Amino acid sequence: HDYTHKKQTGGSGQFAKIQIAIAPLDTSDGELYEFENKVTGGRIPREYIPSVDAGIQDA
């Protein structure tokens, strides 16, 4: 899934291009969910990643 976030509120604004891939998971080992972070080059601050993971799980 692709999503583009754009928000202008008087300052420099916000922009993000988000790509999420959802695929079946081999659950034979009991694992029901896996989040894989493929962000490169520090493009998203590391402290934001857990919130992204939580948002996906809540969706």
CSV table of N, CA and C in Angstrom, one decimal, residues 2-54:
chain,number,residue,atom,x,y,z
A,2,ASP,N,0.5,2.2,-0.8
A,2,ASP,CA,1.3,3.5,-0.8
A,2,ASP,C,0.4,4.6,-0.3
A,3,TYR,N,1.0,5.5,0.5
A,3,TYR,CA,0.3,6.6,1.1
A,3,TYR,C,1.2,7.8,1.1
A,4,THR,N,0.7,9.0,0.7
A,4,THR,CA,1.5,10.2,0.7
A,4,THR,C,0.8,11.2,1.7
A,5,HIS,N,1.6,11.6,2.7
A,5,HIS,CA,1.1,12.5,3.8
A,5,HIS,C,1.7,13.9,3.4
A,6,LYS,N,0.8,14.9,3.2
A,6,LYS,CA,1.2,16.3,3.0
A,6,LYS,C,0.3,17.1,3.9
A,7,LYS,N,1.0,18.0,4.6
A,7,LYS,CA,0.3,18.9,5.5
A,7,LYS,C,1.1,20.2,5.6
A,8,GLN,N,0.4,21.3,5.3
A,8,GLN,CA,1.0,22.7,5.3
A,8,GLN,C,0.2,23.5,6.4
A,9,THR,N,0.9,23.9,7.4
A,9,THR,CA,0.3,24.7,8.5
A,9,THR,C,1.0,26.0,8.8
A,10,GLY,N,1.5,26.7,7.7
A,10,GLY,CA,2.2,27.9,7.9
A,10,GLY,C,3.7,27.8,8.0
A,11,GLY,N,4.2,26.7,8.4
A,11,GLY,CA,5.7,26.6,8.6
A,11,GLY,C,6.2,25.8,7.3
A,12,SER,N,7.2,25.0,7.6
A,12,SER,CA,7.9,24.3,6.5
A,12,SER,C,7.0,23.1,6.0
A,13,GLY,N,6.0,22.7,6.8
A,13,GLY,CA,5.1,21.7,6.4
A,13,GLY,C,5.6,20.3,6.7
A,14,GLN,N,4.8,19.3,6.4
A,14,GLN,CA,5.1,17.9,6.6
A,14,GLN,C,4.9,17.2,5.3
A,15,PHE,N,5.8,16.2,5.0
A,15,PHE,CA,5.7,15.4,3.9
A,15,PHE,C,6.2,14.0,4.2
A,16,ALA,N,5.5,13.0,3.8
A,16,ALA,CA,6.0,11.6,4.0
A,16,ALA,C,5.4,10.7,2.9
A,17,LYS,N,6.2,9.9,2.3
A,17,LYS,CA,5.8,8.8,1.4
A,17,LYS,C,5.9,7.5,2.1
A,18,ILE,N,4.8,6.8,2.3
A,18,ILE,CA,4.9,5.6,3.0
A,18,ILE,C,4.5,4.4,2.2
A,19,GLN,N,5.2,3.3,2.2
A,19,GLN,CA,4.9,2.1,1.5
A,19,GLN,C,4.9,1.0,2.5
A,20,ILE,N,3.8,0.2,2.5
A,20,ILE,CA,3.6,-0.9,3.4
A,20,ILE,C,3.3,-2.1,2.6
A,21,ALA,N,4.0,-3.2,2.8
A,21,ALA,CA,3.7,-4.5,2.1
A,21,ALA,C,3.2,-5.4,3.2
A,22,ILE,N,2.1,-6.1,2.8
A,22,ILE,CA,1.5,-7.1,3.7
A,22,ILE,C,1.5,-8.4,3.0
A,23,ALA,N,2.1,-9.4,3.7
A,23,ALA,CA,2.3,-10.7,3.1
A,23,ALA,C,1.9,-11.8,4.1
A,24,PRO,N,1.5,-13.0,3.6
A,24,PRO,CA,1.3,-14.1,4.6
A,24,PRO,C,2.5,-14.4,5.3
A,25,LEU,N,2.4,-14.9,6.6
A,25,LEU,CA,3.5,-15.2,7.4
A,25,LEU,C,3.4,-16.7,7.8
A,26,ASP,N,4.5,-17.4,7.7
A,26,ASP,CA,4.6,-18.8,8.1
A,26,ASP,C,4.4,-18.8,9.6
A,27,THR,N,3.3,-19.3,10.1
A,27,THR,CA,3.0,-19.3,11.5
A,27,THR,C,3.3,-20.6,12.2
A,28,SER,N,4.0,-21.5,11.5
A,28,SER,CA,4.4,-22.8,12.1
A,28,SER,C,5.2,-22.7,13.3
A,29,ASP,N,6.0,-21.6,13.5
A,29,ASP,CA,6.8,-21.4,14.7
A,29,ASP,C,6.0,-20.6,15.7
A,30,GLY,N,4.7,-20.4,15.5
A,30,GLY,CA,3.9,-19.7,16.5
A,30,GLY,C,3.9,-18.2,16.4
A,31,GLU,N,4.7,-17.6,15.5
A,31,GLU,CA,4.7,-16.2,15.3
A,31,GLU,C,3.5,-15.8,14.5
A,32,LEU,N,2.7,-14.8,15.0
A,32,LEU,CA,1.5,-14.3,14.4
A,32,LEU,C,1.7,-13.0,13.7
A,33,TYR,N,2.8,-12.2,14.0
A,33,TYR,CA,3.0,-10.9,13.4
A,33,TYR,C,4.5,-10.6,13.3
A,34,GLU,N,4.9,-10.0,12.3
A,34,GLU,CA,6.3,-9.6,12.1
A,34,GLU,C,6.3,-8.2,11.5
A,35,PHE,N,7.1,-7.3,12.1
A,35,PHE,CA,7.3,-6.0,11.5
A,35,PHE,C,8.7,-5.9,11.1
A,36,GLU,N,8.9,-5.5,9.8
A,36,GLU,CA,10.3,-5.4,9.3
A,36,GLU,C,10.5,-3.9,8.9
A,37,ASN,N,11.5,-3.3,9.5
A,37,ASN,CA,11.8,-1.9,9.2
A,37,ASN,C,12.9,-1.9,8.1
A,38,LYS,N,12.5,-1.3,7.0
A,38,LYS,CA,13.5,-1.2,5.9
A,38,LYS,C,13.9,0.3,5.6
A,39,VAL,N,13.7,1.1,6.6
A,39,VAL,CA,14.1,2.5,6.4
A,39,VAL,C,15.6,2.6,6.3
A,40,THR,N,16.1,3.3,5.3
A,40,THR,CA,17.6,3.5,5.2
A,40,THR,C,18.0,4.9,5.4
A,41,GLY,N,19.2,5.1,5.7
A,41,GLY,CA,19.8,6.4,5.8
A,41,GLY,C,19.2,7.3,6.9
A,42,GLY,N,18.5,6.8,7.9
A,42,GLY,CA,18.0,7.6,8.9
A,42,GLY,C,16.9,8.6,8.4
A,43,ARG,N,16.2,8.2,7.4
A,43,ARG,CA,15.2,9.1,6.8
A,43,ARG,C,14.0,9.3,7.7
A,44,ILE,N,13.7,8.4,8.6
A,44,ILE,CA,12.7,8.5,9.6
A,44,ILE,C,13.5,8.4,10.9
A,45,PRO,N,13.4,9.3,11.9
A,45,PRO,CA,14.1,9.2,13.1
A,45,PRO,C,13.7,7.8,13.8
A,46,ARG,N,14.7,7.2,14.3
A,46,ARG,CA,14.6,5.9,15.0
A,46,ARG,C,13.5,5.8,16.0
A,47,GLU,N,13.3,6.9,16.8
A,47,GLU,CA,12.3,6.9,17.9
A,47,GLU,C,10.9,6.9,17.3
A,48,TYR,N,10.7,7.1,16.0
A,48,TYR,CA,9.3,7.1,15.5
A,48,TYR,C,8.9,5.7,15.1
A,49,ILE,N,9.9,4.8,14.8
A,49,ILE,CA,9.6,3.5,14.3
A,49,ILE,C,8.6,2.7,15.2
A,50,PRO,N,8.7,2.6,16.5
A,50,PRO,CA,7.8,1.9,17.3
A,50,PRO,C,6.3,2.4,17.1
A,51,SER,N,6.2,3.7,16.9
A,51,SER,CA,4.8,4.2,16.7
A,51,SER,C,4.2,3.8,15.4
A,52,VAL,N,5.1,3.7,14.4
A,52,VAL,CA,4.7,3.2,13.1
A,52,VAL,C,4.2,1.8,13.2
A,53,ASP,N,5.0,0.9,13.9
A,53,ASP,CA,4.6,-0.5,14.1
A,53,ASP,C,3.3,-0.6,14.9
A,54,ALA,N,3.1,0.2,15.9
A,54,ALA,CA,1.9,0.2,16.7
A,54,ALA,C,0.7,0.6,15.9
